[in-house]
Coordinates of N, CA and C and ligand atoms in Angstrom, one line a residue:
M1 N -3.4 16.4 -19.1 CA -3.8 15.0 -18.5 C -4.8 15.1 -17.1
A2 N -5.5 14.9 -17.0 CA -7.0 14.8 -15.7 C -5.9 14.3 -14.4
R3 N -6.6 14.4 -13.1 CA -5.8 13.7 -12.3 C -6.8 12.9 -12.1
R4 N -5.9 11.9 -11.2 CA -7.4 10.6 -11.2 C -7.2 10.5 -9.7
K5 N -8.8 10.2 -9.4 CA -8.7 10.9 -7.5 C -8.5 9.3 -7.1
Y6 N -8.2 9.7 -5.7 CA -7.3 8.7 -4.8 C -7.7 9.0 -3.9
I7 N -8.4 7.7 -3.3 CA -9.4 7.5 -2.1 C -8.9 6.9 -1.1
A8 N -7.8 7.3 0.5 CA -7.2 6.5 1.0 C -7.8 6.6 2.7
G9 N -7.7 5.0 2.4 CA -8.3 5.2 4.6 C -7.0 4.8 5.8
N10 N -6.9 6.0 7.0 CA -5.9 5.7 7.7 C -7.0 4.6 9.0
W11 N -6.2 3.8 8.6 CA -7.2 3.4 10.0 C -6.5 3.3 11.9
K12 N -5.5 4.4 11.5 CA -4.9 4.8 12.6 C -4.8 3.8 14.0
M13 N -4.9 3.6 15.0 CA -4.9 2.8 16.1 C -5.8 1.9 16.5
H14 N -6.3 1.6 15.1 CA -7.7 0.3 16.0 C -7.1 -1.1 14.3
K15 N -8.1 -1.8 15.3 CA -8.2 -3.3 14.5 C -7.4 -4.3 14.7
T16 N -8.3 -5.6 15.3 CA -6.7 -6.4 15.2 C -7.0 -7.0 14.3
V17 N -6.2 -7.9 13.9 CA -5.4 -8.5 12.7 C -7.0 -9.1 11.9
G18 N -7.5 -9.7 13.2 CA -8.7 -10.7 12.4 C -9.8 -9.4 12.4
E19 N -9.8 -8.5 12.9 CA -10.9 -7.4 12.3 C -10.0 -6.6 10.8
A20 N -8.9 -6.5 11.1 CA -8.3 -5.8 10.3 C -8.9 -6.4 8.5
V21 N -8.3 -7.5 8.8 CA -8.7 -9.2 7.8 C -10.2 -8.9 6.9
A22 N -11.2 -8.7 8.1 CA -12.5 -9.0 8.2 C -12.8 -7.7 7.1
L23 N -12.5 -6.1 7.5 CA -12.7 -5.2 6.6 C -12.2 -5.2 5.2
A24 N -10.8 -5.6 5.3 CA -10.1 -5.3 3.9 C -10.7 -6.8 2.6
K25 N -11.4 -7.5 3.1 CA -12.0 -8.6 2.6 C -13.3 -7.9 2.0
E26 N -14.1 -7.4 2.7 CA -15.0 -6.7 2.6 C -15.3 -5.4 1.7
L27 N -13.8 -4.5 1.6 CA -13.8 -3.6 1.0 C -13.4 -4.3 -0.7
V28 N -12.5 -5.5 -0.1 CA -12.0 -5.7 -2.3 C -13.8 -6.5 -2.6
E29 N -14.1 -6.8 -1.8 CA -16.0 -7.0 -2.6 C -16.3 -6.0 -3.3
S30 N -16.4 -5.0 -2.1 CA -17.1 -3.5 -2.2 C -16.8 -2.8 -3.5
L31 N -15.8 -3.2 -3.2 CA -15.0 -2.0 -4.2 C -14.2 -2.5 -5.7
A32 N -14.1 -3.5 -5.8 CA -14.3 -4.1 -7.3 C -15.1 -3.3 -8.3
G33 N -14.2 -3.0 -9.7 CA -14.8 -2.1 -10.3 C -14.5 -0.4 -10.3
C34 N -13.9 -0.2 -9.1 CA -14.2 1.3 -8.8 C -12.6 2.5 -9.6
P35 N -13.3 3.1 -10.2 CA -12.4 3.7 -10.8 C -11.5 4.7 -10.3
H36 N -11.5 4.8 -8.9 CA -10.7 5.8 -8.0 C -9.1 4.7 -7.4
K37 N -8.6 5.5 -8.0 CA -7.1 4.9 -6.7 C -7.6 4.6 -5.4
L38 N -7.5 3.7 -5.1 CA -7.4 3.0 -3.8 C -6.5 2.5 -2.5
M39 N -6.4 3.2 -1.6 CA -5.6 2.5 -0.5 C -5.7 2.4 1.0
I40 N -5.4 1.3 1.1 CA -5.3 1.0 3.0 C -4.6 1.3 3.8
A41 N -4.9 1.8 4.8 CA -3.0 2.0 5.7 C -3.7 1.1 7.2
P42 N -3.2 0.2 7.4 CA -3.8 -0.3 8.3 C -3.0 -0.3 9.6
P43 N -3.0 -0.7 10.9 CA -1.8 -0.7 11.9 C -0.6 -2.0 11.6
F44 N 0.6 -1.7 11.8 CA 1.5 -2.2 11.4 C 1.5 -3.9 11.6
T45 N 1.0 -4.3 12.9 CA 0.5 -5.7 13.4 C -0.2 -5.9 12.1
A46 N -1.3 -5.5 11.6 CA -2.1 -6.6 10.7 C -1.7 -6.2 9.0
L47 N -0.9 -5.5 8.5 CA -0.3 -5.4 7.4 C 0.2 -6.8 6.8
S48 N 0.9 -7.8 7.4 CA 0.9 -8.5 7.0 C -0.4 -9.6 6.3
A49 N -0.9 -9.9 7.1 CA -2.5 -10.3 6.7 C -3.1 -10.0 6.1
V50 N -3.1 -8.3 6.2 CA -4.1 -7.4 5.3 C -3.7 -7.4 3.5
A51 N -1.9 -7.7 3.7 CA -0.8 -7.8 2.2 C -1.9 -9.0 1.9
S52 N -1.9 -10.0 1.9 CA -2.6 -11.2 1.5 C -3.7 -11.0 0.7
V53 N -4.7 -10.4 1.6 CA -6.3 -9.9 0.9 C -5.9 -9.3 -0.3
V54 N -5.5 -7.9 -0.3 CA -5.4 -7.1 -1.1 C -4.4 -7.6 -2.3
K55 N -3.8 -8.5 -2.1 CA -2.7 -8.8 -3.2 C -3.8 -8.9 -4.6
G56 N -2.8 -8.7 -5.4 CA -3.7 -9.1 -7.5 C -5.1 -7.8 -7.3
T57 N -5.3 -7.3 -6.2 CA -6.6 -6.1 -6.4 C -6.1 -4.7 -6.5
P58 N -7.3 -3.9 -7.1 CA -7.3 -2.6 -7.1 C -6.3 -1.7 -5.8
I59 N -6.7 -2.6 -4.8 CA -6.7 -1.7 -3.5 C -5.3 -1.7 -2.9
L60 N -4.4 -0.8 -2.9 CA -2.9 0.0 -1.9 C -2.9 -0.7 -0.8
L61 N -1.5 -1.4 -0.4 CA -1.4 -1.3 0.8 C -0.8 -0.6 1.4
G62 N -1.1 0.8 2.2 CA -0.3 1.6 2.6 C 0.3 1.8 4.3
A63 N 1.5 2.3 4.6 CA 1.5 1.9 5.9 C 1.3 3.7 6.4
Q64 N 1.4 3.8 7.8 CA 1.0 4.9 8.6 C 1.9 5.5 8.9
N65 N 3.3 5.4 8.7 CA 4.9 5.3 9.4 C 5.7 4.5 8.3
M66 N 7.5 5.5 8.9 CA 8.2 4.6 8.9 C 9.2 5.4 9.1
A67 N 10.5 4.8 9.6 CA 11.4 5.3 10.9 C 12.2 5.8 9.2
S68 N 12.9 6.9 10.0 CA 14.0 7.8 9.1 C 14.9 7.0 8.5
V69 N 15.1 5.9 9.0 CA 16.8 5.3 8.5 C 16.1 3.7 8.0
E70 N 17.0 3.1 7.3 CA 16.7 2.0 7.2 C 16.7 0.7 7.9
Q71 N 18.0 1.3 9.0 CA 17.9 -0.6 9.9 C 18.9 0.6 10.8
G72 N 18.9 -0.6 12.5 CA 20.1 -0.5 13.2 C 18.9 -0.1 14.8
A73 N 20.2 0.3 15.6 CA 19.2 0.4 16.9 C 17.8 1.3 16.8
H74 N 17.6 1.2 16.5 CA 15.8 1.7 16.6 C 14.9 1.3 17.0
T75 N 15.0 0.8 18.8 CA 14.0 0.8 19.0 C 12.2 0.9 18.8
G76 N 11.5 0.3 18.9 CA 9.9 0.4 18.8 C 9.9 0.9 16.6
E77 N 10.4 1.4 16.0 CA 10.4 1.9 14.8 C 10.4 0.7 13.7
V78 N 9.8 0.8 13.0 CA 9.8 -0.1 11.4 C 10.1 0.3 10.1
S79 N 11.0 -0.3 9.5 CA 11.8 0.1 8.7 C 11.2 0.2 7.0
V80 N 11.7 0.6 6.4 CA 11.1 0.7 5.0 C 11.3 -0.6 4.2
L81 N 12.4 -1.1 4.4 CA 12.7 -2.4 3.8 C 12.0 -3.5 4.6
M82 N 11.3 -3.9 5.6 CA 10.4 -4.3 6.7 C 8.5 -3.8 6.0
L83 N 8.5 -2.9 5.9 CA 7.9 -2.4 4.8 C 6.9 -3.2 3.5
K84 N 8.5 -2.9 2.8 CA 8.8 -3.8 1.3 C 8.5 -4.7 1.3
D85 N 9.1 -5.4 2.3 CA 9.3 -6.8 2.6 C 7.9 -7.7 2.5
I86 N 7.3 -6.9 2.8 CA 5.6 -7.8 3.4 C 4.5 -7.2 2.1
G87 N 5.1 -6.4 1.3 CA 4.1 -6.3 -0.1 C 3.8 -4.6 0.6
V88 N 3.8 -3.5 1.4 CA 3.4 -2.4 1.8 C 3.7 -1.2 0.1
R89 N 3.2 -0.7 -0.4 CA 3.4 0.2 -1.9 C 3.7 1.3 -1.1
S90 N 2.8 1.9 -0.2 CA 2.8 3.5 0.0 C 2.7 3.6 1.3
V91 N 3.3 4.8 1.5 CA 3.9 5.2 3.4 C 2.7 6.7 3.5
I92 N 1.8 6.6 4.8 CA 1.6 8.3 5.2 C 2.7 8.5 5.8
L93 N 3.1 9.4 6.5 CA 4.0 10.6 6.1 C 4.0 11.9 6.8
G94 N 4.1 12.2 8.1 CA 4.2 13.9 8.4 C 2.8 14.0 8.8
H95 N 1.7 12.7 9.2 CA 0.0 12.6 9.6 C 0.6 13.9 11.1
S96 N -0.4 14.9 11.1 CA -0.4 15.8 12.4 C -0.6 14.7 13.4
E97 N -1.0 13.7 13.7 CA -1.3 13.1 15.0 C 0.2 12.6 15.1
R98 N 1.6 12.6 14.3 CA 3.1 12.0 14.5 C 4.1 13.5 14.7
R99 N 3.3 14.7 14.2 CA 3.4 15.9 14.6 C 3.1 16.2 15.8
I100 N 2.5 16.2 15.9 CA 1.2 16.7 17.8 C 2.1 15.9 18.7
I101 N 1.8 14.7 18.6 CA 2.1 14.0 20.4 C 3.5 13.3 20.4
Y102 N 3.9 13.1 18.8 CA 5.4 12.9 18.7 C 6.5 13.6 18.3
G103 N 6.1 14.6 18.1 CA 6.8 16.0 17.3 C 7.8 15.7 16.6
E104 N 7.1 15.1 15.2 CA 8.0 15.1 14.4 C 7.4 16.4 13.2
K105 N 9.1 16.8 13.4 CA 9.7 17.9 12.4 C 9.5 18.1 10.7
D106 N 9.4 19.0 10.0 CA 9.7 19.2 9.0 C 11.4 18.1 8.3
G107 N 11.8 19.0 9.4 CA 12.8 17.9 8.7 C 12.9 16.5 8.9
L108 N 12.5 15.7 9.7 CA 12.7 14.8 9.9 C 12.0 13.7 8.3
I109 N 10.7 14.4 8.4 CA 9.3 14.1 7.1 C 10.5 14.1 6.4
N110 N 11.0 15.2 6.2 CA 11.7 15.3 4.9 C 13.0 14.0 4.8
E111 N 13.4 13.7 5.8 CA 14.3 12.3 5.9 C 13.4 11.2 5.6
K112 N 12.4 10.9 6.0 CA 11.3 9.7 6.3 C 10.8 9.5 4.1
V113 N 10.6 11.2 4.0 CA 10.3 11.2 2.2 C 11.2 10.5 1.7
K114 N 12.6 11.1 1.3 CA 13.1 10.7 1.0 C 14.2 9.3 1.0
L115 N 13.8 8.2 1.7 CA 14.0 7.3 2.2 C 13.0 6.5 1.6
A116 N 12.0 6.4 1.7 CA 10.9 6.0 1.0 C 10.8 5.7 -0.2
L117 N 11.1 7.1 -1.4 CA 11.1 7.6 -2.9 C 12.5 6.4 -3.0
K118 N 13.7 6.6 -2.1 CA 14.9 6.1 -2.9 C 14.4 4.2 -3.2
H119 N 13.2 4.0 -1.9 CA 12.7 2.6 -1.7 C 12.2 2.0 -2.8
G120 N 11.2 3.3 -3.4 CA 10.3 3.4 -4.4 C 9.1 3.4 -3.8
L121 N 8.5 3.2 -2.6 CA 7.5 3.9 -2.0 C 6.8 4.9 -2.5
E122 N 5.2 4.9 -2.4 CA 4.8 6.2 -2.7 C 4.8 6.7 -1.5
V123 N 4.5 7.8 -1.5 CA 4.5 8.7 -0.3 C 2.7 9.2 -0.1
V124 N 2.3 9.5 0.8 CA 0.6 10.5 1.2 C 1.0 11.6 2.3
L125 N 2.0 12.3 1.9 CA 2.9 13.6 3.2 C 1.4 14.6 3.1
C126 N 1.5 14.2 4.3 CA 0.4 15.1 5.4 C 0.6 16.6 5.6
V127 N -0.2 17.7 5.2 CA 0.4 19.1 5.7 C -1.1 19.5 6.1
G128 N -0.8 20.5 6.8 CA -1.8 21.4 7.5 C -1.9 22.1 9.1
E129 N -2.4 23.3 9.1 CA -2.6 24.0 9.6 C -3.3 23.7 11.1
T130 N -3.4 24.1 12.4 CA -3.8 24.1 13.5 C -5.0 25.1 13.3
L131 N -6.0 24.9 14.5 CA -7.4 26.2 14.5 C -6.5 27.7 14.8
E132 N -5.8 27.5 16.0 CA -4.6 28.7 16.2 C -4.5 29.1 14.9
E133 N -3.1 28.5 14.0 CA -2.6 29.2 13.3 C -3.9 29.8 12.1
R134 N -4.8 29.1 11.9 CA -6.2 29.0 11.1 C -6.5 30.8 11.5
E135 N -6.9 30.5 12.8 CA -7.6 31.9 12.9 C -6.4 33.2 13.2
K136 N -5.0 32.8 13.0 CA -4.3 34.3 13.2 C -3.6 34.5 11.5
G137 N -4.9 33.8 10.8 CA -4.1 33.9 9.3 C -2.9 33.3 8.9
K138 N -2.9 32.1 9.1 CA -1.5 32.4 9.4 C -1.5 30.4 7.8
A139 N -2.7 30.1 7.9 CA -2.9 28.7 6.9 C -2.1 28.5 6.1
E140 N -1.8 29.7 5.0 CA -1.4 29.1 3.8 C 0.1 29.5 4.1
E141 N 0.9 30.4 5.1 CA 2.2 30.4 5.3 C 2.7 28.9 5.7
V142 N 1.7 28.5 6.5 CA 2.0 26.9 7.7 C 2.1 26.4 6.5
V143 N 1.2 25.7 5.7 CA 1.4 25.0 4.8 C 2.7 24.8 3.5
T144 N 2.9 26.4 3.3 CA 3.6 26.7 2.3 C 5.2 25.8 3.4
T145 N 5.1 26.4 4.1 CA 6.2 26.2 4.8 C 6.4 24.4 5.0
Q146 N 5.3 24.0 5.2 CA 5.6 22.4 5.7 C 5.6 22.0 3.7
V147 N 4.9 22.0 2.9 CA 5.6 22.0 1.4 C 7.0 21.7 1.5
T148 N 7.1 23.0 1.3 CA 8.3 23.2 1.0 C 9.5 22.6 1.8
Q149 N 9.8 22.1 3.1 CA 11.0 21.9 4.0 C 10.3 20.2 3.4
C150 N 9.5 19.8 3.3 CA 9.2 18.5 3.5 C 9.9 17.8 2.0
L151 N 9.6 18.9 1.1 CA 10.0 18.0 -0.5 C 11.2 18.6 -0.5
Q152 N 12.1 18.8 0.2 CA 13.6 19.6 0.4 C 14.2 18.8 -0.2
G153 N 15.2 18.5 -1.5 CA 15.8 17.7 -1.8 C 14.9 16.7 -2.6
V154 N 13.8 16.6 -3.5 CA 13.1 16.0 -3.5 C 12.8 16.6 -5.1
G155 N 14.0 15.5 -5.6 CA 13.0 16.0 -7.6 C 12.2 15.6 -8.3
E156 N 12.1 16.7 -9.7 CA 10.7 16.5 -9.9 C 10.4 15.4 -10.4
G157 N 11.4 14.5 -10.7 CA 10.9 12.8 -11.4 C 10.4 11.7 -10.5
D158 N 10.3 12.3 -8.9 CA 10.2 12.0 -8.1 C 8.6 11.8 -7.4
L159 N 7.8 13.3 -8.2 CA 7.0 13.2 -8.1 C 5.2 12.6 -8.4
P160 N 5.3 11.9 -9.8 CA 4.8 11.0 -9.8 C 4.2 10.5 -8.4
M161 N 5.1 9.9 -7.7 CA 4.9 9.1 -6.5 C 4.5 9.5 -5.2
I162 N 4.2 10.9 -4.7 CA 4.4 12.2 -4.0 C 2.5 12.0 -4.2
T163 N 1.8 12.0 -3.0 CA 0.2 12.7 -3.1 C 0.9 13.6 -1.7
I164 N 0.2 14.9 -2.4 CA 0.2 15.5 -0.6 C -1.6 15.7 -0.3
A165 N -1.6 15.0 1.3 CA -3.2 15.2 1.5 C -3.0 16.7 2.5
Y166 N -3.8 17.0 1.9 CA -4.5 18.9 3.1 C -4.9 18.6 4.6
E167 N -4.4 18.2 5.1 CA -5.4 17.7 6.4 C -5.4 18.8 7.4
P168 N -6.5 19.9 7.7 CA -6.6 21.2 8.5 C -6.9 20.5 9.7
V169 N -5.9 20.9 10.6 CA -5.9 20.2 12.2 C -6.8 20.4 12.5
W170 N -7.9 21.1 12.7 CA -9.0 21.4 13.6 C -10.3 20.6 12.8
A171 N -10.2 20.1 11.6 CA -10.5 19.2 11.3 C -10.6 17.9 11.4
I172 N -9.6 17.3 11.8 CA -9.3 16.1 11.8 C -10.2 15.2 13.0
G173 N -11.1 14.5 12.5 CA -11.6 13.5 14.0 C -12.6 14.6 14.6
T174 N -12.7 15.6 14.3 CA -13.8 16.5 15.2 C -15.4 16.9 14.3
G175 N -15.4 16.3 13.4 CA -16.6 16.9 12.6 C -17.1 17.3 12.3
K176 N -15.5 18.1 12.3 CA -16.2 19.7 11.3 C -15.1 19.0 10.0
N177 N -15.4 19.4 8.7 CA -14.4 19.7 7.5 C -14.6 21.1 7.2
A178 N -13.4 21.2 6.5 CA -13.1 22.8 6.2 C -14.4 22.9 5.0
T179 N -14.7 23.8 4.6 CA -15.7 24.0 3.2 C -14.9 23.5 2.3
P180 N -15.8 23.2 1.1 CA -15.2 23.3 -0.2 C -14.3 24.0 -0.6
Q181 N -14.7 25.5 0.0 CA -13.9 26.7 -1.2 C -13.2 26.5 0.1
D182 N -13.1 26.7 0.8 CA -11.4 26.8 1.9 C -10.8 25.6 1.4
A183 N -11.4 24.5 1.5 CA -10.3 23.4 1.2 C -9.5 23.7 -0.1
D184 N -10.5 23.8 -1.5 CA -9.8 24.2 -2.6 C -9.0 25.2 -2.7
A185 N -8.7 26.1 -1.7 CA -8.2 27.6 -2.1 C -7.2 27.0 -1.3
I186 N -6.8 26.6 0.2 CA -5.3 25.5 0.0 C -4.6 24.8 -0.8
H187 N -5.6 24.2 -1.8 CA -4.9 23.6 -2.6 C -4.4 23.8 -3.5
K188 N -4.7 25.3 -4.0 CA -4.6 25.9 -4.7 C -3.6 26.5 -4.5
V189 N -3.3 27.0 -3.5 CA -1.9 27.6 -2.8 C -0.7 26.6 -3.3
I190 N -0.9 25.0 -2.5 CA 0.0 24.1 -2.6 C 0.5 24.1 -4.3
R191 N -0.9 24.0 -4.8 CA -0.5 24.0 -6.4 C 1.1 25.0 -6.9
K192 N 0.4 26.1 -6.0 CA 1.2 27.9 -6.7 C 2.7 27.6 -6.3
V193 N 2.9 26.8 -4.6 CA 4.2 26.3 -3.9 C 5.0 25.4 -5.1
L194 N 4.5 24.5 -5.9 CA 4.6 23.6 -6.3 C 5.3 23.9 -7.5
D195 N 4.5 25.0 -8.0 CA 5.1 25.5 -9.4 C 6.3 26.7 -9.0
T196 N 7.0 27.3 -8.1 CA 8.2 27.8 -7.5 C 8.5 26.7 -7.0
L197 N 8.7 25.8 -6.6 CA 9.6 25.0 -6.1 C 10.2 24.0 -7.0
Y198 N 9.2 23.7 -8.5 CA 9.6 23.1 -9.5 C 9.6 23.8 -10.6
R199 N 8.7 23.7 -12.2 CA 8.8 24.4 -12.9 C 7.1 24.6 -13.1
P200 N 7.1 25.7 -13.8 CA 5.9 26.3 -13.6 C 4.7 25.1 -14.1
G201 N 3.3 25.0 -13.5 CA 2.8 23.7 -14.1 C 2.8 22.9 -13.7
T202 N 3.8 22.7 -12.8 CA 4.0 21.2 -11.8 C 2.9 20.8 -11.0
G203 N 2.6 22.1 -10.2 CA 1.6 21.8 -9.2 C 0.2 21.0 -10.0
E204 N -0.1 21.3 -11.4 CA -1.3 21.2 -11.5 C -1.1 19.3 -12.2
T205 N -0.1 19.0 -11.9 CA 0.2 17.6 -11.9 C 0.4 16.6 -10.8
V206 N 0.3 17.5 -9.8 CA 0.2 16.6 -8.5 C -0.9 16.7 -7.9
T207 N -1.0 15.2 -7.7 CA -2.4 14.7 -7.1 C -2.6 15.3 -5.3
I208 N -3.6 15.9 -5.0 CA -3.6 16.5 -3.5 C -5.2 15.9 -2.9
Q209 N -5.0 15.3 -2.2 CA -6.2 15.0 -1.2 C -6.6 16.0 -0.1
Y210 N -7.5 16.3 0.2 CA -8.3 16.8 1.3 C -8.5 15.5 2.1
G211 N -8.3 15.3 3.8 CA -8.5 15.1 5.0 C -8.9 15.6 6.1
G212 N -9.9 15.5 6.8 CA -10.6 16.1 7.9 C -12.5 15.8 8.2
S213 N -12.3 15.0 8.6 CA -14.0 14.6 8.6 C -15.0 14.3 7.3
V214 N -14.1 13.8 7.0 CA -14.7 13.1 5.0 C -15.1 12.4 5.7
K215 N -17.1 12.2 5.5 CA -17.8 11.3 5.6 C -19.1 11.0 4.4
P216 N -19.7 9.9 4.1 CA -20.3 9.7 3.1 C -21.6 11.4 2.8
E217 N -21.8 11.8 3.5 CA -22.6 13.0 3.4 C -21.8 14.3 2.9
N218 N -19.9 14.5 3.2 CA -20.1 15.5 2.9 C -18.8 14.9 1.3
A219 N -18.8 14.0 1.2 CA -17.7 13.3 0.0 C -17.7 13.9 -1.1
R220 N -18.9 14.1 -1.8 CA -18.8 14.4 -3.3 C -18.7 16.1 -3.3
E221 N -19.1 17.0 -1.9 CA -19.6 18.1 -2.7 C -17.7 18.7 -2.8
L222 N -16.6 17.6 -1.7 CA -15.5 18.0 -1.6 C -15.0 17.6 -2.6
L223 N -14.8 16.5 -3.1 CA -14.2 15.6 -4.5 C -14.7 16.0 -5.5
T224 N -15.5 17.3 -5.8 CA -16.0 17.4 -7.1 C -15.3 18.6 -7.5
M225 N -14.3 19.5 -5.6 CA -14.0 20.9 -6.0 C -12.8 20.8 -7.5
P226 N -12.8 21.5 -8.1 CA -11.4 21.6 -9.3 C -10.1 21.5 -8.3
N227 N -9.7 21.0 -7.5 CA -8.4 21.6 -6.8 C -8.5 20.2 -6.1
I228 N -9.3 19.3 -5.5 CA -9.6 18.2 -4.9 C -9.2 16.9 -5.5
D229 N -8.6 15.8 -4.9 CA -7.7 15.2 -6.0 C -8.0 13.6 -5.4
G230 N -9.1 13.9 -4.0 CA -9.0 12.5 -3.2 C -9.6 12.9 -2.1
A231 N -9.3 11.8 -0.9 CA -9.6 12.1 0.5 C -8.3 11.2 0.8
L232 N -8.2 11.4 2.2 CA -7.3 10.5 3.0 C -8.4 10.8 4.2
V233 N -9.0 9.7 4.9 CA -10.4 9.6 5.3 C -10.0 8.7 6.2
G234 N -10.2 9.2 7.7 CA -9.6 8.4 9.4 C -11.2 7.8 9.7
G235 N -11.5 8.6 10.4 CA -13.2 7.6 11.0 C -13.8 6.9 10.6
A236 N -13.8 7.5 9.1 CA -15.1 7.0 8.2 C -14.3 6.2 7.5
S237 N -13.2 5.8 7.9 CA -12.6 4.1 7.1 C -13.1 3.1 7.6
L238 N -13.3 3.3 8.5 CA -13.0 1.9 9.7 C -14.0 0.8 9.4
K239 N -15.0 1.6 8.9 CA -16.5 0.8 8.1 C -16.7 0.7 6.7
K240 N -16.9 -0.8 6.3 CA -17.6 -0.6 5.4 C -18.3 0.5 4.7
E241 N -19.3 0.4 6.0 CA -20.8 1.3 5.4 C -20.3 2.7 4.6
T242 N -19.2 3.0 5.8 CA -18.8 4.7 5.4 C -18.3 4.6 4.5
F243 N -16.7 3.9 4.2 CA -15.6 4.2 3.5 C -16.2 3.8 2.1
V244 N -16.9 2.6 2.0 CA -17.2 2.5 0.8 C -17.9 3.6 -0.2
P245 N -18.9 4.3 0.3 CA -19.8 5.4 -0.7 C -19.2 6.2 -0.6
I246 N -17.8 6.9 0.5 CA -16.9 7.9 -0.1 C -16.3 7.1 -1.2
A247 N -15.4 6.1 -1.6 CA -14.9 5.2 -2.4 C -15.6 5.9 -3.8
W248 N -16.9 5.2 -3.8 CA -17.6 5.7 -4.8 C -18.5 6.8 -5.4
F249 N -17.8 7.8 -4.5 CA -18.6 9.0 -4.3 C -19.6 9.5 -5.5
D250 N -19.1 9.1 -6.3 CA -19.5 9.9 -7.6 C -20.5 8.6 -9.0
R251 N -20.9 8.1 -8.0 CA -21.2 6.4 -8.9 C -23.4 6.9 -9.0
Ligands
PEP301 C1 -6.9 11.1 9.4 O1 -6.4 10.6 10.4 O2 -6.2 12.2 8.4 C2 -8.5 11.8 9.1 C3 -8.4 12.7 7.9 O3 -9.0 11.3 10.2 P1 -10.8 12.3 10.3 O4 -10.9 11.4 8.7 O5 -11.2 11.0 11.0 O6 -11.1 14.3 10.6

């Protein structure tokens, strides 16, 4: 079965509640009838308000992170139970900014992945190599390790709830996107890894997004590659003028 294209916007640490609601309203209007799966991930403070805007529309509400445990003495953390309570359906985990700035390792990300799945949240699991790793020829090895460790203990039955986002760190927020061919090649590697972790053929069933300086100008050539099933968009997701043409890349 053909995999459906999936376009997601990661708003990172941008937008007040008012700004987030305004953008969400514009997106609901402009993306009505878009054939692709859509998700937006506003900051925590705006999730509740944006939930009311996207409720009953095809735009899924996502969070950008969550704690690895359900509740307790974890100052500053946000629980999966709280996210579910306000209508969040998906969570981005293992983003390179979480890995690099906040020191999140594959083991912790794996705990979060399993907890999200336990509570029925979809997961966008981010993986990707740094520039140094790529220059040393280690991109495939790094991504293979991340996928393997982050999915440890995740059953095949849960894979429809998981999207993998290949986001080379050197391409995030830098304006330098991976070439469509380079990105496609890594996506193919990820499918092979899934074939070894699960049953042969499993890789073909999993949605794999590309992320890293996706913009209206390059969306079409990236998103029409055979192994690229969508995009996780950062900077260009902050404005209707740039996110909408990406979501409608094939119109
Ligand atoms: C991201 O944050 O996931 C991302 C891909 O950012 P940008 O599109 O700005 O490179």
